[in-house]
Short mmCIF file of C-alpha atoms and ligand atoms in Angstrom, two decimals:
data_model
loop_
_atom_site.label_atom_id
_atom_site.label_comp_id
_atom_site.label_asym_id
_atom_site.label_seq_id
_atom_site.Cartn_x
_atom_site.Cartn_y
_atom_site.Cartn_z
CA MET A 16 13.67 25.31 55.79
CA LYS A 17 16.62 22.98 55.16
CA LEU A 18 17.04 21.21 51.83
CA VAL A 19 16.51 17.75 53.35
CA LYS A 20 13.26 18.77 55.03
CA LEU A 21 12.02 20.57 51.91
CA LEU A 22 12.52 17.48 49.73
CA ALA A 23 11.14 15.08 52.34
CA ASN A 24 8.02 17.27 52.71
CA LEU A 25 7.55 17.14 48.96
CA GLY A 26 7.59 13.33 49.14
CA TYR A 27 10.93 12.68 47.41
CA GLY A 28 11.82 10.29 50.22
CA SER A 29 12.23 10.00 53.96
CA ARG A 30 14.79 12.38 55.46
CA LYS A 31 17.34 9.56 55.47
CA GLU A 32 16.62 8.68 51.84
CA VAL A 33 16.83 12.33 50.82
CA GLN A 34 20.18 12.71 52.63
CA ARG A 35 21.46 9.71 50.71
CA LEU A 36 20.15 11.09 47.41
CA ILE A 37 21.78 14.48 48.05
CA ARG A 38 25.08 12.74 48.79
CA ALA A 39 24.68 10.70 45.59
CA GLY A 40 24.34 13.94 43.57
CA ALA A 41 20.66 13.62 42.62
CA VAL A 42 19.95 17.20 43.72
CA THR A 43 21.45 20.08 41.75
CA ASP A 44 20.80 23.69 40.92
CA ASP A 45 19.57 24.88 37.54
CA ALA A 46 23.16 25.10 36.29
CA GLY A 47 23.72 21.42 37.10
CA ARG A 48 25.90 22.07 40.18
CA ARG A 49 25.48 19.45 42.90
CA LEU A 50 23.81 20.75 46.04
CA GLY A 51 24.80 19.80 49.57
CA GLU A 52 22.56 19.55 52.62
CA LYS A 53 23.45 23.09 53.69
CA ASP A 54 22.62 24.69 50.32
CA LEU A 55 19.20 26.16 49.72
CA PRO A 56 18.79 28.09 46.47
CA PRO A 57 15.32 29.41 45.53
CA HIS A 58 12.74 26.63 45.01
CA ALA A 59 12.56 27.30 41.26
CA ALA A 60 16.32 26.80 40.92
CA ILE A 61 16.45 23.33 42.52
CA ARG A 62 16.50 20.21 40.35
CA PHE A 63 15.87 16.62 41.40
CA ARG A 64 17.49 14.24 38.92
CA GLY A 65 17.51 17.15 36.51
CA GLU A 66 13.79 17.95 36.85
CA PRO A 67 12.29 21.03 38.54
CA LEU A 68 10.76 20.34 41.95
CA ASP A 69 7.03 19.94 42.46
CA VAL A 70 5.29 23.12 43.56
CA PRO A 71 5.49 23.81 47.29
CA SER A 72 2.42 24.03 49.52
CA PRO A 73 -0.27 25.24 48.88
CA LEU A 74 -0.90 22.73 46.12
CA LEU A 75 -4.27 22.63 44.33
CA ILE A 76 -4.91 20.15 41.54
CA MET A 77 -7.90 18.78 39.66
CA LEU A 78 -8.30 15.10 38.84
CA HIS A 79 -10.79 13.54 36.43
CA LYS A 80 -11.65 10.65 38.70
CA PRO A 81 -12.63 7.45 36.90
CA CYS A 82 -15.03 4.92 38.42
CA ASP A 83 -13.44 2.08 40.43
CA TYR A 84 -10.97 4.34 42.26
CA THR A 85 -11.46 5.04 45.96
CA CYS A 86 -10.83 8.49 47.50
CA SER A 87 -8.60 7.05 50.17
CA ALA A 88 -4.89 6.61 50.74
CA ASP A 89 -5.01 3.10 52.15
CA ASP A 90 -7.78 1.12 50.43
CA PRO A 91 -6.58 -2.32 49.28
CA GLY A 92 -7.99 -1.67 45.78
CA ALA A 93 -7.24 1.11 43.30
CA VAL A 94 -7.02 4.57 44.91
CA ILE A 95 -6.92 8.07 43.46
CA TYR A 96 -3.27 8.45 44.54
CA ASP A 97 -2.38 5.72 42.01
CA LEU A 98 -3.23 8.29 39.32
CA LEU A 99 -0.76 10.89 40.64
CA PRO A 100 3.03 10.95 40.97
CA GLU A 101 3.89 8.49 43.73
CA ARG A 102 5.49 11.18 45.91
CA PHE A 103 2.20 13.15 46.10
CA ALA A 104 0.90 10.60 48.62
CA LEU A 105 3.93 11.28 50.81
CA ARG A 106 3.71 15.07 50.96
CA ASN A 107 3.60 16.96 54.21
CA PRO A 108 1.18 18.70 54.64
CA ALA A 109 -0.88 15.86 53.18
CA LEU A 110 -2.65 16.16 49.84
CA SER A 111 -6.34 15.36 50.41
CA PRO A 112 -9.44 15.16 48.24
CA VAL A 113 -11.76 18.15 48.62
CA GLY A 114 -14.87 16.17 49.52
CA ARG A 115 -15.01 12.56 48.43
CA LEU A 116 -16.54 10.91 45.40
CA ASP A 117 -17.78 7.32 45.78
CA LYS A 118 -15.86 4.52 44.18
CA ASP A 119 -18.62 4.28 41.54
CA THR A 120 -18.74 8.02 40.80
CA SER A 121 -16.55 9.71 38.21
CA GLY A 122 -15.81 13.34 37.42
CA LEU A 123 -14.21 16.45 38.81
CA LEU A 124 -12.27 16.02 42.03
CA LEU A 125 -10.13 18.77 43.54
CA MET A 126 -7.22 17.90 45.80
CA THR A 127 -5.25 20.24 48.02
CA ASP A 128 -2.84 20.35 50.94
CA ASP A 129 -4.34 23.64 52.10
CA GLY A 130 -6.74 22.85 54.95
CA GLN A 131 -8.36 26.28 54.98
CA LEU A 132 -9.02 26.20 51.26
CA LEU A 133 -10.45 22.68 51.56
CA HIS A 134 -12.92 23.76 54.25
CA ARG A 135 -13.85 26.87 52.31
CA ILE A 136 -14.78 24.76 49.28
CA ILE A 137 -16.75 22.07 51.10
CA HIS A 138 -18.58 24.31 53.57
CA PRO A 139 -22.22 24.80 52.50
CA LYS A 140 -21.99 28.53 53.27
CA SER A 141 -19.14 29.04 50.78
CA GLY A 142 -21.62 28.80 47.90
CA CYS A 143 -19.44 26.34 45.97
CA LEU A 144 -22.24 24.31 44.47
CA LYS A 145 -21.48 20.74 43.42
CA VAL A 146 -23.09 19.75 40.12
CA TYR A 147 -23.78 16.11 39.19
CA HIS A 148 -25.01 14.41 36.07
CA ALA A 149 -27.07 11.33 36.86
CA VAL A 150 -28.33 8.55 34.59
CA LEU A 151 -31.26 6.74 36.16
CA ASP A 152 -32.71 3.27 36.01
CA ARG A 153 -36.32 4.38 35.77
CA PRO A 154 -38.06 7.39 34.18
CA LEU A 155 -38.39 10.49 36.34
CA GLU A 156 -41.91 10.81 37.69
CA GLY A 157 -42.17 14.59 37.93
CA HIS A 158 -42.24 14.98 41.71
CA GLU A 159 -38.45 14.82 42.22
CA ALA A 160 -37.61 18.52 41.72
CA GLU A 161 -40.09 19.57 44.38
CA LEU A 162 -38.92 16.87 46.79
CA PHE A 163 -35.23 17.69 46.34
CA GLY A 164 -35.87 21.44 46.60
CA SER A 165 -38.11 21.25 49.64
CA GLY A 166 -35.46 21.66 52.33
CA GLU A 167 -37.38 18.99 54.23
CA MET A 168 -36.03 15.85 52.63
CA MET A 169 -34.71 13.42 55.25
CA LEU A 170 -32.33 10.63 54.35
CA ARG A 171 -32.53 7.40 56.32
CA SER A 172 -30.53 7.42 59.59
CA GLU A 173 -29.87 11.17 59.42
CA GLY A 174 -31.19 13.66 61.95
CA LYS A 175 -31.12 16.79 59.80
CA PRO A 176 -33.04 17.50 56.59
CA LEU A 177 -31.07 18.13 53.40
CA LEU A 178 -30.52 21.68 52.25
CA PRO A 179 -32.69 22.49 49.23
CA ALA A 180 -31.13 21.01 46.08
CA LYS A 181 -31.96 21.74 42.46
CA LEU A 182 -32.94 19.10 39.94
CA GLU A 183 -32.94 19.83 36.21
CA VAL A 184 -34.50 17.25 33.94
CA LEU A 185 -32.24 16.46 30.98
CA GLY A 186 -34.14 13.48 29.63
CA GLU A 187 -36.60 10.77 30.60
CA LYS A 188 -33.94 9.05 32.71
CA GLU A 189 -31.32 11.76 32.98
CA ALA A 190 -30.93 14.71 35.33
CA ARG A 191 -28.58 17.33 36.66
CA VAL A 192 -28.53 17.73 40.44
CA ILE A 193 -27.04 20.78 42.12
CA LEU A 194 -26.08 20.44 45.79
CA HIS A 195 -24.89 22.86 48.47
CA GLU A 196 -23.51 20.09 50.66
CA GLY A 197 -21.84 16.72 50.36
CA ARG A 198 -23.33 14.02 52.52
CA TYR A 199 -22.40 10.37 52.19
CA HIS A 200 -23.66 8.96 48.84
CA GLN A 201 -26.02 11.92 48.78
CA VAL A 202 -27.23 11.90 45.17
CA ARG A 203 -27.71 8.13 45.09
CA ARG A 204 -29.60 8.21 48.39
CA MET A 205 -31.79 11.11 47.23
CA PHE A 206 -32.88 9.21 44.13
CA ALA A 207 -33.34 6.03 46.16
CA ALA A 208 -35.63 7.96 48.52
CA ALA A 209 -37.57 9.12 45.43
CA GLY A 210 -38.03 5.50 44.31
CA ASN A 211 -35.36 5.48 41.62
CA HIS A 212 -31.82 4.14 41.21
CA VAL A 213 -28.73 5.90 39.88
CA LEU A 214 -26.97 3.87 37.18
CA ASP A 215 -24.22 6.35 36.42
CA LEU A 216 -23.07 9.42 38.34
CA ARG A 217 -20.53 12.04 37.32
CA ARG A 218 -19.57 15.32 38.99
CA VAL A 219 -19.44 17.90 36.23
CA ALA A 220 -18.67 21.12 38.14
CA ILE A 221 -17.63 22.60 41.46
CA GLY A 222 -18.75 26.19 41.87
CA GLY A 223 -18.17 27.86 38.51
CA LEU A 224 -15.43 25.40 37.55
CA ALA A 225 -16.65 22.85 35.01
CA LEU A 226 -14.80 19.59 34.38
CA PRO A 227 -12.58 20.59 31.41
CA ASP A 228 -13.33 18.73 28.16
CA ASP A 229 -9.62 18.16 27.56
CA LEU A 230 -9.00 16.46 30.93
CA ALA A 231 -9.43 12.77 30.13
CA GLU A 232 -10.47 10.23 32.76
CA GLY A 233 -7.52 9.48 35.01
CA GLU A 234 -5.69 12.70 34.12
CA TRP A 235 -4.81 15.49 36.55
CA ARG A 236 -3.34 18.98 36.37
CA HIS A 237 -2.77 22.13 38.38
CA LEU A 238 -5.54 24.74 38.36
CA THR A 239 -4.83 28.03 36.64
CA ALA A 240 -5.45 31.18 38.71
CA ALA A 241 -8.66 31.77 36.72
CA GLU A 242 -9.88 28.22 37.45
CA ARG A 243 -9.18 28.68 41.17
CA ASP A 244 -11.25 31.88 41.14
CA ALA A 245 -14.00 30.10 39.20
CA VAL A 246 -14.43 27.58 42.06
CA PHE A 247 -15.77 30.44 44.18
CA ASN A 248 -17.63 32.08 41.33
CA THR A 249 -20.68 29.87 41.18
CA GLY A 250 -22.93 30.54 38.29
CA LYS A 251 -20.71 30.39 35.24
CA SER A 252 -21.01 26.64 34.69
CA ILE A 253 -24.54 26.27 36.03
N1 URA B 305 -23.44 11.78 45.69
C1 URA B 305 -23.23 10.46 45.58
O1 URA B 305 -24.15 9.67 45.69
N2 URA B 305 -21.98 10.04 45.33
C2 URA B 305 -20.94 10.88 45.19
O2 URA B 305 -19.82 10.44 44.97
C3 URA B 305 -21.19 12.25 45.31
C4 URA B 305 -22.45 12.67 45.56
#
């Protein structure tokens, strides 16, 4: 790959902008020597305005999504990309959320530019359970765990019953819900169908990867190799 294309794919600018930046001396090697369009040292040795380049594809990051941010690139309001370096929204291949969280839901969100990995994580057969913590408006009545686990629960305007889900009671109005799938507003609609209302919803784990305590709302970081493995190692966090 040529230097211009590499930088444009990483979102540092359009090809034209990147050409201009290279000519202006913004791109150097790790010894500070200016690079030209025809140079291509190893990725780790390239600097943009003195800083190492972002990692190439495949990129996998975790974001502690706050409420009020939409999992979309072009919503008029606040979007998850506002919480990342600006160039991340311009990468090619595109960086996408691994299954969406509603605007009103917070918690662990993975993002990747690796389509195969994305499908592996969201596919119900992969075994990557999604774990949610829900605070409810009304006390649990006692029938919810059986209803959610039945494999026969139908949500309004859907033609297929939900896969069995697990409900763990954490308090009178508090529960953990473990899902194998990710339908639109699923947890909220499940509680609505059970006659309740979700006041606060947070995703606390994906597979065996729990939302790290030290990742504050709005913060993101790359996954370690162990965390990536944990995504497919359901059981540890649950
Ligand atoms: N269920 C919901 O209702 N909302 C989410 O964001 C995720 C699961």
